[in-house]
Coordinates of C-alpha atoms in Angstrom, one line a residue:
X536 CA -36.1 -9.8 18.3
X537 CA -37.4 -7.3 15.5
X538 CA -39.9 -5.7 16.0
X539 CA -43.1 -5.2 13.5
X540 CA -41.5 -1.7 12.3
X541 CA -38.2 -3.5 12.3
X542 CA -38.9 -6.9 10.2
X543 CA -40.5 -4.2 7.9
X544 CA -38.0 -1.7 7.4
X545 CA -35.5 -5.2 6.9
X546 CA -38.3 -6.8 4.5
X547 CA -38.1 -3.4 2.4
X548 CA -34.6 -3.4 2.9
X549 CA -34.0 -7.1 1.5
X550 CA -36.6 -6.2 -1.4
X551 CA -34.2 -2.8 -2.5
X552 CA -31.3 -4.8 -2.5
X553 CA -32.1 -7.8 -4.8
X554 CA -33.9 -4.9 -6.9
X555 CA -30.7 -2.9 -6.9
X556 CA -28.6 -5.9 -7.4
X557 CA -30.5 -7.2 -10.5
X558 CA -31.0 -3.5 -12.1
X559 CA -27.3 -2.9 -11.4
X560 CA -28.6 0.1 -9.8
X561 CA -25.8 0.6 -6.8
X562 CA -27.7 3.6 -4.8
X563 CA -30.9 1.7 -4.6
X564 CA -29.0 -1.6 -3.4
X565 CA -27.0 0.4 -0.9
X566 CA -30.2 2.2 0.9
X567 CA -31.8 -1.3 0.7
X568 CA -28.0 -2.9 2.5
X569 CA -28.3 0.1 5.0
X570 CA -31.9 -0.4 6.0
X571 CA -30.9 -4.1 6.5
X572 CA -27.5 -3.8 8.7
X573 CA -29.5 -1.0 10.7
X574 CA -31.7 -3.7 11.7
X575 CA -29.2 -6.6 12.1
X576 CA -27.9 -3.8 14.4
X577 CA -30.4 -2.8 16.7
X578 CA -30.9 -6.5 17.4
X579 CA -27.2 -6.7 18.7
X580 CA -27.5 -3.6 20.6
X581 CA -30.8 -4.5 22.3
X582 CA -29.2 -8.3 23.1
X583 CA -30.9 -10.4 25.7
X584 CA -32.0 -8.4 29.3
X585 CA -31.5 -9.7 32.3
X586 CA -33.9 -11.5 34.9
X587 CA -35.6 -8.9 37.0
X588 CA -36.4 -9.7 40.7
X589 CA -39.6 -8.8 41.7
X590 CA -41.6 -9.0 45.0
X591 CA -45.4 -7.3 44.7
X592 CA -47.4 -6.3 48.2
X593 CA -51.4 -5.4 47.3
X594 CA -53.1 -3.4 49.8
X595 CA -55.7 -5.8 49.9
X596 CA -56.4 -9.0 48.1
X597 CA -60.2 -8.6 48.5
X598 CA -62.0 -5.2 47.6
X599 CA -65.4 -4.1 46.3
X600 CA -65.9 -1.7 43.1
X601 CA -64.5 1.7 43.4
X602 CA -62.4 1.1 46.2
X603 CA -58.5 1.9 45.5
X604 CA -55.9 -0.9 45.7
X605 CA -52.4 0.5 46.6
X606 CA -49.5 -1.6 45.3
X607 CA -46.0 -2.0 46.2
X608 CA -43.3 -3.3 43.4
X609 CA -39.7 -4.2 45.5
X610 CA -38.0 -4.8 42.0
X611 CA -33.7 -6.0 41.9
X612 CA -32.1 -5.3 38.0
X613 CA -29.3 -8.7 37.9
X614 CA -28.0 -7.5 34.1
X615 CA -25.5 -4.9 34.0
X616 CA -27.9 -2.8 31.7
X617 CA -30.8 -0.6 32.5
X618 CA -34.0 -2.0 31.8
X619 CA -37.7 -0.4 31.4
X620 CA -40.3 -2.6 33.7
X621 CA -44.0 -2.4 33.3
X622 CA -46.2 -4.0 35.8
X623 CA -49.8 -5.4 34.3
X624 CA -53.1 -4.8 35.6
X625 CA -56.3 -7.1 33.7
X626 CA -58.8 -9.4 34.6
X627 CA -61.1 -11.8 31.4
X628 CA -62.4 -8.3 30.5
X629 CA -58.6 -7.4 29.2
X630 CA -55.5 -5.7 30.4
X631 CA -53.6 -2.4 30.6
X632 CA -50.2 -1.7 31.7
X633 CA -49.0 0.6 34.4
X634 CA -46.7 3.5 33.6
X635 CA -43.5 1.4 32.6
X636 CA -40.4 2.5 35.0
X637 CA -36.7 2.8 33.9
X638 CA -34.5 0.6 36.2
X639 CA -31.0 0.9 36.1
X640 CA -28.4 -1.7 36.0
X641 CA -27.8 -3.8 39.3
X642 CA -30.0 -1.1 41.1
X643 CA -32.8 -1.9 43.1
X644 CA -36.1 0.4 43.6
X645 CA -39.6 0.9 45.0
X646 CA -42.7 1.2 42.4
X647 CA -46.2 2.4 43.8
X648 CA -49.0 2.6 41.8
X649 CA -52.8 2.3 42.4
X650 CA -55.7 1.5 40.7
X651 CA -59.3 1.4 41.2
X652 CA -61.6 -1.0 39.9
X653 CA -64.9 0.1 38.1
X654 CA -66.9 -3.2 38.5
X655 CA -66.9 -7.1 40.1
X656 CA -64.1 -8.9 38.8
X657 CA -61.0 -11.0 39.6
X658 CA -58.3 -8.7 38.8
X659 CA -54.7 -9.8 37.9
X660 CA -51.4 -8.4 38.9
X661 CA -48.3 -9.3 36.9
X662 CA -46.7 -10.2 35.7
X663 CA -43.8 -8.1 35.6
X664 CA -42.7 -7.2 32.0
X665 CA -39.3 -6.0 31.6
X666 CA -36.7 -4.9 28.7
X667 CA -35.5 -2.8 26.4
X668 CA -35.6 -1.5 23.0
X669 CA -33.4 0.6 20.6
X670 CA -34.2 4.2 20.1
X671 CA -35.7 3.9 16.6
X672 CA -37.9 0.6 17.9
X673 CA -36.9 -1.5 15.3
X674 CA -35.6 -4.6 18.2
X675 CA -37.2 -5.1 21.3
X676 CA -35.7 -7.7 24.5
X677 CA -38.7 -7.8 26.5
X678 CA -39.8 -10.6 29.3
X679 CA -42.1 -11.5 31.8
X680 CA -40.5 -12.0 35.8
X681 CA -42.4 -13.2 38.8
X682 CA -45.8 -14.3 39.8
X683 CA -49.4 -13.2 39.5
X684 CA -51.1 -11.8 42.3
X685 CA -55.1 -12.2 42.6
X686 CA -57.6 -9.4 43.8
X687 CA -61.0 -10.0 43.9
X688 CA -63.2 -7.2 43.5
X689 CA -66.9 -8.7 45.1
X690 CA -69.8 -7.2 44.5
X691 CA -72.2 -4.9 45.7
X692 CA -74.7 -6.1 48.4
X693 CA -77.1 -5.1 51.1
X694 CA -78.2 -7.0 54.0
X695 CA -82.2 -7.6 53.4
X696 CA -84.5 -7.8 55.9
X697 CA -84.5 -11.6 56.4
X698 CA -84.9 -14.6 54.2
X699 CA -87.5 -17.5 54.6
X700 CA -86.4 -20.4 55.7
X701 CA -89.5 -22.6 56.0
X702 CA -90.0 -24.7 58.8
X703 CA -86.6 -24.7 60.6
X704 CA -85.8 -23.2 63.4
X705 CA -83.8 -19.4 64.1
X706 CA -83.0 -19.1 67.8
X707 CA -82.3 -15.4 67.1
X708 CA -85.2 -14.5 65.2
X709 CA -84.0 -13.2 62.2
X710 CA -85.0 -15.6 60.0
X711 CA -88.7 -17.2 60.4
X712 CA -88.9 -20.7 61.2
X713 CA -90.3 -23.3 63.6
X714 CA -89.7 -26.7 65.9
X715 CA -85.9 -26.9 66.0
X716 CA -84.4 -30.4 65.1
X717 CA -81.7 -32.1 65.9
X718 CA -78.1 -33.8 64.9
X719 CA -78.7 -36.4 62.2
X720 CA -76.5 -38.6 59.9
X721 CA -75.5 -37.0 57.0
X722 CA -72.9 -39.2 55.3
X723 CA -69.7 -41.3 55.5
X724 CA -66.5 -39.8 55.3
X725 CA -62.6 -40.2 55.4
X726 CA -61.2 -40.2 58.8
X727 CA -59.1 -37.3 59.7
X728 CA -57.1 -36.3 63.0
X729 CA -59.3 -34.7 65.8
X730 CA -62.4 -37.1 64.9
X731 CA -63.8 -38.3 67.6
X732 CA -62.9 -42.0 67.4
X733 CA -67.0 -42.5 68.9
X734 CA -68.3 -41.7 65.2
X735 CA -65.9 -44.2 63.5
X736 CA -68.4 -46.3 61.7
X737 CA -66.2 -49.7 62.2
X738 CA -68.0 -52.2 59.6
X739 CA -67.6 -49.4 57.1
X740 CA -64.0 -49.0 57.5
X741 CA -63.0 -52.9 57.9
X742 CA -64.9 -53.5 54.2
X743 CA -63.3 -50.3 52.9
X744 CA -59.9 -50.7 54.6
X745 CA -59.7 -47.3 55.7
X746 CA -61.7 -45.2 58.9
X747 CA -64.3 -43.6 58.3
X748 CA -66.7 -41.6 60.1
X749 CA -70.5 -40.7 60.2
X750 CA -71.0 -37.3 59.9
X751 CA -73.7 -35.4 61.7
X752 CA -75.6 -32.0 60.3
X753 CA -77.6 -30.4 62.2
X754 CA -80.8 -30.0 61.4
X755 CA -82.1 -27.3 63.2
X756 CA -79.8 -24.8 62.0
X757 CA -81.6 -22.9 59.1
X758 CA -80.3 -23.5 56.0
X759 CA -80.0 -21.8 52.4
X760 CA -79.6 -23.3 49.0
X761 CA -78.5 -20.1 47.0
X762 CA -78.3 -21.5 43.0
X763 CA -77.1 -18.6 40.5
X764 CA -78.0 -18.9 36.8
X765 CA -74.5 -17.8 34.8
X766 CA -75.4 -18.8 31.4
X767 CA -75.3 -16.5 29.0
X768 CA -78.2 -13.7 29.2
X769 CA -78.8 -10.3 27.1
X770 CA -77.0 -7.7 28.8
X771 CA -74.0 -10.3 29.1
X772 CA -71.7 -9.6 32.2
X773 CA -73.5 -6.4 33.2
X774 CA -76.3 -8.4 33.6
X775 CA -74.4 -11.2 35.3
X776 CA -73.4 -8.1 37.7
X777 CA -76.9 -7.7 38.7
X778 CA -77.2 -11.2 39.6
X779 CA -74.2 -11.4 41.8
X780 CA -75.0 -8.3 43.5
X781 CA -78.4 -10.1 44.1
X782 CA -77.2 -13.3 44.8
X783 CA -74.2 -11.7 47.4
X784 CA -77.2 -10.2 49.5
X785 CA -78.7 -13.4 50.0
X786 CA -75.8 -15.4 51.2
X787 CA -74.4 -11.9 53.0
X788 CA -77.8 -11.7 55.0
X789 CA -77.9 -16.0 55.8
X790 CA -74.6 -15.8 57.0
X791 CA -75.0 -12.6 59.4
X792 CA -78.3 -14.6 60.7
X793 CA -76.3 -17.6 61.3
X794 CA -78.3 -20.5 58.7
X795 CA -76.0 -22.6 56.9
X796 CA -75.7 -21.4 53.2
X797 CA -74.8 -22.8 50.2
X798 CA -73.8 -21.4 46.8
X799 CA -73.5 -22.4 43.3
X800 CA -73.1 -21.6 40.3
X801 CA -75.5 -23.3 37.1
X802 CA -71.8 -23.9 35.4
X803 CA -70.9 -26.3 38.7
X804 CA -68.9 -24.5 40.4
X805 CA -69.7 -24.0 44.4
X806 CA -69.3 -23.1 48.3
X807 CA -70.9 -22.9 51.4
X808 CA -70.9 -21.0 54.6
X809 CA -68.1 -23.5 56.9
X810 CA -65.6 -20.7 55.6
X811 CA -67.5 -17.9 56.3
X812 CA -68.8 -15.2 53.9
X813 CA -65.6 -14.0 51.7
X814 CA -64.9 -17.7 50.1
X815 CA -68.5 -17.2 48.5
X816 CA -68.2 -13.6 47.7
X817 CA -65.0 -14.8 45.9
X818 CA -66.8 -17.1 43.7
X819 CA -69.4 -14.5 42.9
X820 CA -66.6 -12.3 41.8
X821 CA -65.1 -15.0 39.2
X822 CA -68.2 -15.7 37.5
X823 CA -68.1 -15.1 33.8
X824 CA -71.0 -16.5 31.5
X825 CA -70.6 -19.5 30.5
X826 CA -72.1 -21.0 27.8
X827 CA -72.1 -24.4 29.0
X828 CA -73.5 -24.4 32.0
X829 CA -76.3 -26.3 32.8
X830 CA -79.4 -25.7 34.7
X831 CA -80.8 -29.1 34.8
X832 CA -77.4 -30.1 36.1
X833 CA -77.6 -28.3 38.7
X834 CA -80.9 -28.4 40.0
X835 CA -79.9 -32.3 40.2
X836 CA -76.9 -31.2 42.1
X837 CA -79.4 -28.9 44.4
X838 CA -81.3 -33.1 44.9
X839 CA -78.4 -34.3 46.0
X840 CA -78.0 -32.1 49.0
X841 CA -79.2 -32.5 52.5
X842 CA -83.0 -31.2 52.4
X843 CA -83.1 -27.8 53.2
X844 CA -85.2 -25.1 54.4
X845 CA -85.0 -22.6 51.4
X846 CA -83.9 -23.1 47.5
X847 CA -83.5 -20.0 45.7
X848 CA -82.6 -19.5 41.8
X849 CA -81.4 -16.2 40.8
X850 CA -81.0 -15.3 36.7
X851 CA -81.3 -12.5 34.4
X852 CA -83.0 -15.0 31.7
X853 CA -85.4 -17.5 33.5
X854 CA -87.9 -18.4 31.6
X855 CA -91.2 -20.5 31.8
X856 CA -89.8 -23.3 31.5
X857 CA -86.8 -23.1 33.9
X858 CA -89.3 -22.5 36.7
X859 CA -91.0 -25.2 36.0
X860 CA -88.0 -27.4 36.4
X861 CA -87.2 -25.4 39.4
X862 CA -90.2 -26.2 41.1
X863 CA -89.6 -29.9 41.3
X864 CA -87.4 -29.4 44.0
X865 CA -90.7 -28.5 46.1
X866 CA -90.7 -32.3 47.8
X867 CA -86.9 -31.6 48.7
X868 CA -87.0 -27.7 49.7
X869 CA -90.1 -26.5 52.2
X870 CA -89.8 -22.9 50.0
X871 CA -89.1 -22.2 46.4
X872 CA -88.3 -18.6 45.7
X873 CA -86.7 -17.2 41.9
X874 CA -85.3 -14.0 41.4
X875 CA -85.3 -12.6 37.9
X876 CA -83.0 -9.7 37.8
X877 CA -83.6 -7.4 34.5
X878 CA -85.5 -9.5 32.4
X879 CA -87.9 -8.2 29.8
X880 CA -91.0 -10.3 30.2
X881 CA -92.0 -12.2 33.3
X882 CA -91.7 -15.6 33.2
X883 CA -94.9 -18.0 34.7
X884 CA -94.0 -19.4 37.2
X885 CA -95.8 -23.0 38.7
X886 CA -98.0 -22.6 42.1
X887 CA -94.8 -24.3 43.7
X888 CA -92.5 -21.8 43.2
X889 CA -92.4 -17.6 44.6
X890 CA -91.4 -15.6 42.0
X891 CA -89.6 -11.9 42.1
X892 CA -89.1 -9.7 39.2
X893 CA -86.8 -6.5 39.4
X894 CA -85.4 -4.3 37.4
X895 CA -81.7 -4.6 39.2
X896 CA -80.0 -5.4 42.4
X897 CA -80.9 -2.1 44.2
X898 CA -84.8 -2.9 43.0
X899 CA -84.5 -6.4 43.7
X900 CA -83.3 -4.8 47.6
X901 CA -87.0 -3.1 47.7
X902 CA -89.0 -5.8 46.3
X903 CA -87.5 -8.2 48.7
X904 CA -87.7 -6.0 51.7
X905 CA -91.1 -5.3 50.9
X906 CA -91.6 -8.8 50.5
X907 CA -94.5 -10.8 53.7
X908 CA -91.4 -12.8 54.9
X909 CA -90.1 -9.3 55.6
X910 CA -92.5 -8.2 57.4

């Protein structure tokens, strides 16, 4: 295809020749005739490249900001022709390509390149673009070969000193709690293999005509209710980058003290703890504001839940009145804490709820620690 230089120079070029044509004026309709066929030619000459094989090896598909990511590019020309291949590096906050590499017809070769990312993210390899242009770039052949490849970049957390968990019980001591409980029903589910066949609820599954089983949580293992506020706020991702970071110290420090934790984001999106810490981290490291999210939605998600020990709402824009929805949970959670990360003004909060202000993840760290749960 013609490029932008080249469908101008053959726009100019069809312009000179009608204008020579109709003025009779034969040099002007010859340049215009020359501009065109140079065109028409650098179309032939570039013709159609061939597929490119491509096989991509990250260093690691899970990293943290400022951490380098070394990546391996196994890339097979098919076309007789040599070809110039780019790799792509980009994420929602755009993309730049890698050094492009000249690739010789029916050759294979080995690409290395690394990059380093600056800040949370979910980073996107690929795909491969390869082609070729003429030397004057008025035609270009250029494709895209192979897959994406996904590296999420999580973000920056410390372990705090503990986090509340209200009247349940911590067998290690690392979180405060009290009486320890027991296994209780939770809910009906789908059968699956490796269920015990004791917990198929029969009457269930004769109406539904399908096993189910009861399933049991237990309900002295502390438990965390971590909700994160991604709508948009001033400071838009950077402040969403505070949050994360604040929000990644939470579940980081519930895991490592063994409570049952649970993560989600305002916009609906969620995970919890039964696949351990990175899943979450993960989600922390795709969220983007989004202006549809909805915090009333999800603090009627956080009522659907099991009851549990601790809700905590973490945002960069919580204002008076989203505490005050917050803190209706309080007959469903046995402690209410917010977090606002970088606000402007503190927000009031209603005697149901703890509130934290900092300036930033690493002040939030020192508030927190400093915090009588802490101590």
């Amino acid at each position: 295809m013609p490029t932008a230089r080249g469908l101008a120079v053959a726009g100019t070029g069809v312009l000179l020749l009608v204008l020579g044509v109709l003025s009779e004026y034969q040099e002007l309709a010859l340049l215009g005739g020359v501009a065109v066929a140079a065109v028409v030619l650098a179309v032939v000459a570039v013709g159609r490249p061939a597929a490119v094989a491509v096989e991509r090896s990250p260093s690691a598909v899970r990293t943290s900001p400022g951490a380098a990511v070394d990546v391996r590019l196994s890339l097979r020309n098919a076309g007789r022709r040599a070809v110039r291949a780019a790799d792509r590096v980009g994420g929602h906050r755009g993309e730049r390509p890698v050094r492009p590499q000249r690739l010789a017809g029916r050759a294979a070769a080995e690409v290395h390149y690394r990059f380093r990312p600056g800040r949370r993210g979910l980073v996107r390899l690929g795909p491969l673009r390869a082609g070729r242009s003429d030397p004057l770039g008025l035609a270009a052949a250029y494709r895209d070969h192979g897959d994406t490849d996904l590296v999420w970049v999580h973000p920056r957390w410390e372990p705090l000193g503990s986090v509340p968990v209200g009247r349940r019980a911590d067998p290690d001591g690392e979180a405060d709690g009290a009486p320890s409980g027991a296994l209780t029903f939770h809910t009906l589910r789908d059968h699956v293999p490796g269920d015990d066949l004791r917990h198929v609820h029969w009457r269930s599954s004769a109406r539904l005509d399908r096993l189910v089983v009861r399933e049991y949580i237990d309900v002295s293992q502390p438990r965390l209710h971590v909700i994160v506020d991604d709508r948009p706020a001033p400071g838009g991702e950077d402040a969403l980058d505070e949050v994360a970071s604040v929000a990644a110290s939470l579940v980081g420090t519930g895991v490592g003290a063994s409570m049952h934790c649970e993560l989600w984001l305002v916009s609906g999106r969620g995970r919890d703890s039964a696949g351990g810490l990175p899943p979450m981290l993960d989600l922390l490291a795709e969220a983007v504001p989004s202006p549809d999210a909805d915090l009333e939605g999800a603090l009627r998600l956080a009522r659907s839940r099991p009851a549990g020990d601790t809700a905590i709402l973490v945002g960069g824009a919580l204002g008076t009145a989203d505490l005050r929805s917050f803190g209706r949970l309080e007959h469903h959670y046995s402690s209410l804490v917010a977090i606002s990360v970088g606000a402007a003004e503190r927000p009031a909060a209603p005697p149901s709820v703890t509130l934290l202000c900092a300036g930033d993840a690493r002040g939030f760290a020192e508030r927190w620690n400093g915090a009588p749960w802490s101590r």
